[in-house]
């Protein structure tokens, strides 16, 4: 019986060309957040299932997670998001940590849902969190980082907008309308889906007869944040009174980055303040704010705007052999070049020289050297740049600086 | 009810200090294998369970994997090793790929076993594979890479040895003794555990009465490999006729790196040739060889030999504020420095300046600048290197080159 070669449903195989794009995305993330002083942390994809029962939206816990029972009768979940994990880690160390904490991670996350464009079962997500800062400097820093990441990917400011709201304002409106805690929860879920449902007003009427305004003024906190961001030349931030974001644990400011592309108008990613999440661990409250940005979404956006980089091998040089008897000479040259930090592969197949060069070209390795009797005798090599066809004759010792 | 803050049993949380070590390990791996022309690939940790039924040792599949049934009644396994995945990926693309393939990956792997030193339920593992090369150049390259990685970690050649054997030689001995296929399989498993069991000879007698030699001469292939490695100044390779390695799919040369530390004599990692694994996908045979090297083991070794690097933040500079009113001046300085590729964090807490500097020191951020009235008026800043206490007065524009 022959085995299937396809991957498990809804997850991806990353061949070198795919991994190249993936590395471009994660390296860009890393570069920007480290520039802002964030330190990387990480954790296992396996978490106790109860971690997600407390504060994520229920829909996520009950229907959309991969949860199973292990051989020790423990209920285990493949993490659907990173925030509960980072909150757990902060609560575990408590006062040993030196606040404020600027932390980031690039975990893989799992959701059990029907695979569709931009919504796979597994994706990778940049998570950026700042713990221990109550003031608006935290909000400003988060939004600035989000904005810088978009710019670092080459997406100009006119192509997206940053929407911002404060859940405290929404709560005020719900309290004016006299909603109970349960009704407030239902209304918030409804508001989060407002743009996806046709009968929003009708559905609100099933909760309450009183009008709930979605046309209120921004708070002074929001106004200050927007003013400050404008001073930093971040001018595409707009107050958006119907913005909610999905997670139950947000307590204040929420924001999202919205793609203005005419064909593909949508929320790309977002985050918010969650000052009370550490309560679930019986930990003293720690002000916290963060956001998450997924690889699948950003890859789609980069594709749409033709901003994906062209594949290039991490190998600098491919050494081809005119005959297998030159193997040890090639090995010796490679050894010297590797010591000078040049990435070198050697073709040991003994096939025709044209096929060896073709292999380098298919792999997008920029330089090729062919080794035969003359090269070994003279220690002079013809190095060819495959993209231009340009050739140069160099001594062995000159090759590494030429490539650099 | 309060939630537990510990991680799931047998897996690790990586706080920034732990992640620093982790990055040191993975960056070292990456650097060496890319130097030899290997390209990174990746895949999901979820695989169809049947992938592991065919060719891994049965023990692994039946008792030691995390396997569960998803909501679509599919049997899913958290991968216990990467080789079946990479074989699947190669078989899936077949002739579209340009051979030989030099591929590497650093996946996380899961095994369901009692957590103990060096044997956690989740670990990360460098996997290096070379597909499409039958000759001994493949074996030589693999062992050279393994050797280089050890050296790159700072482990000198006298501290370890590389053991090598050929399963074909073991098979010959078993055939001389007239063992059936099943008996051969049992004997191989036994041989693999030889050093861990006291009554090896007795257990062999339960299989056969005839003697099976473990004292045979090396094949010419092994002799050639060792000679070649010696010529490359790799002199710690020894023929080891009882070496088996665990996986059923190995077909020829197997090797392992063995720690000679007197207190902690053990196999660190290894690999081998698996020329027939693609058969399970009904794919034409492709010669293949590879090895895997785990993070937990190497971390232990680095600790034993005191080779772990000291933690250092990825942040270059911490800006402290004499008063919160200097926030926007600090933001502006940080903005300029970040444009010059300096990683900068700002202390927005408004706490005492001494506490701000203490925070930078605890986080092992090398440089600090304090901003007050004078600095803003003069654009001259005192930059302090915390490890030495050395101070320097610099203009704003001079800071980035000073730090670099």
mmCIF file with all atom_site columns, C-alpha atoms in Angstrom, chain B residues 1 15 27 35 68 108 110 144 149 162 190 194 197 203 207 265 272 282 289 293 297 300 319 327 347 349 383:
data_model
loop_
_atom_site.group_PDB
_atom_site.id
_atom_site.type_symbol
_atom_site.label_atom_id
_atom_site.label_alt_id
_atom_site.label_comp_id
_atom_site.label_asym_id
_atom_site.label_entity_id
_atom_site.label_seq_id
_atom_site.pdbx_PDB_ins_code
_atom_site.Cartn_x
_atom_site.Cartn_y
_atom_site.Cartn_z
_atom_site.occupancy
_atom_site.B_iso_or_equiv
_atom_site.pdbx_formal_charge
_atom_site.auth_seq_id
_atom_site.auth_comp_id
_atom_site.auth_asym_id
_atom_site.auth_atom_id
_atom_site.pdbx_PDB_model_num
ATOM 1  C CA . UNK B 1 1   ? -10.789 29.521  40.792 1.00 0.00 ? 1   UNK B CA 1
ATOM 2  C CA . UNK B 1 15  ? 11.830  33.218  28.901 1.00 0.00 ? 15  UNK B CA 1
ATOM 3  C CA . UNK B 1 27  ? 21.841  30.215  14.856 1.00 0.00 ? 27  UNK B CA 1
ATOM 4  C CA . UNK B 1 35  ? 27.889  27.317  4.841  1.00 0.00 ? 35  UNK B CA 1
ATOM 5  C CA . UNK B 1 68  ? -5.389  11.707  18.456 1.00 0.00 ? 68  UNK B CA 1
ATOM 6  C CA . UNK B 1 108 ? 10.002  20.689  17.175 1.00 0.00 ? 108 UNK B CA 1
ATOM 7  C CA . UNK B 1 110 ? 7.086   15.260  20.321 1.00 0.00 ? 110 UNK B CA 1
ATOM 8  C CA . UNK B 1 144 ? 32.091  16.828  8.082  1.00 0.00 ? 144 UNK B CA 1
ATOM 9  C CA . UNK B 1 149 ? 28.920  21.982  14.207 1.00 0.00 ? 149 UNK B CA 1
ATOM 10 C CA . UNK B 1 162 ? 32.468  9.945   15.647 1.00 0.00 ? 162 UNK B CA 1
ATOM 11 C CA . UNK B 1 190 ? 18.871  -5.896  20.668 1.00 0.00 ? 190 UNK B CA 1
ATOM 12 C CA . UNK B 1 194 ? 23.652  -3.569  23.724 1.00 0.00 ? 194 UNK B CA 1
ATOM 13 C CA . UNK B 1 197 ? 21.493  -4.234  28.866 1.00 0.00 ? 197 UNK B CA 1
ATOM 14 C CA . UNK B 1 203 ? 19.208  -12.474 24.957 1.00 0.00 ? 203 UNK B CA 1
ATOM 15 C CA . UNK B 1 207 ? 17.026  -15.834 18.999 1.00 0.00 ? 207 UNK B CA 1
ATOM 16 C CA . UNK B 1 265 ? 29.842  9.125   28.232 1.00 0.00 ? 265 UNK B CA 1
ATOM 17 C CA . UNK B 1 272 ? 22.553  7.359   8.525  1.00 0.00 ? 272 UNK B CA 1
ATOM 18 C CA . UNK B 1 282 ? 5.553   4.296   -4.363 1.00 0.00 ? 282 UNK B CA 1
ATOM 19 C CA . UNK B 1 289 ? 21.399  10.344  4.008  1.00 0.00 ? 289 UNK B CA 1
ATOM 20 C CA . UNK B 1 293 ? 20.767  16.832  16.447 1.00 0.00 ? 293 UNK B CA 1
ATOM 21 C CA . UNK B 1 297 ? 21.313  17.261  24.430 1.00 0.00 ? 297 UNK B CA 1
ATOM 22 C CA . UNK B 1 300 ? 23.519  19.853  28.326 1.00 0.00 ? 300 UNK B CA 1
ATOM 23 C CA . UNK B 1 319 ? 16.978  55.794  27.247 1.00 0.00 ? 319 UNK B CA 1
ATOM 24 C CA . UNK B 1 327 ? 9.195   61.943  26.538 1.00 0.00 ? 327 UNK B CA 1
ATOM 25 C CA . UNK B 1 347 ? 11.724  54.019  30.014 1.00 0.00 ? 347 UNK B CA 1
ATOM 26 C CA . UNK B 1 349 ? 7.560   54.832  33.789 1.00 0.00 ? 349 UNK B CA 1
ATOM 27 C CA . UNK B 1 383 ? 26.381  57.525  27.068 1.00 0.00 ? 383 UNK B CA 1
#
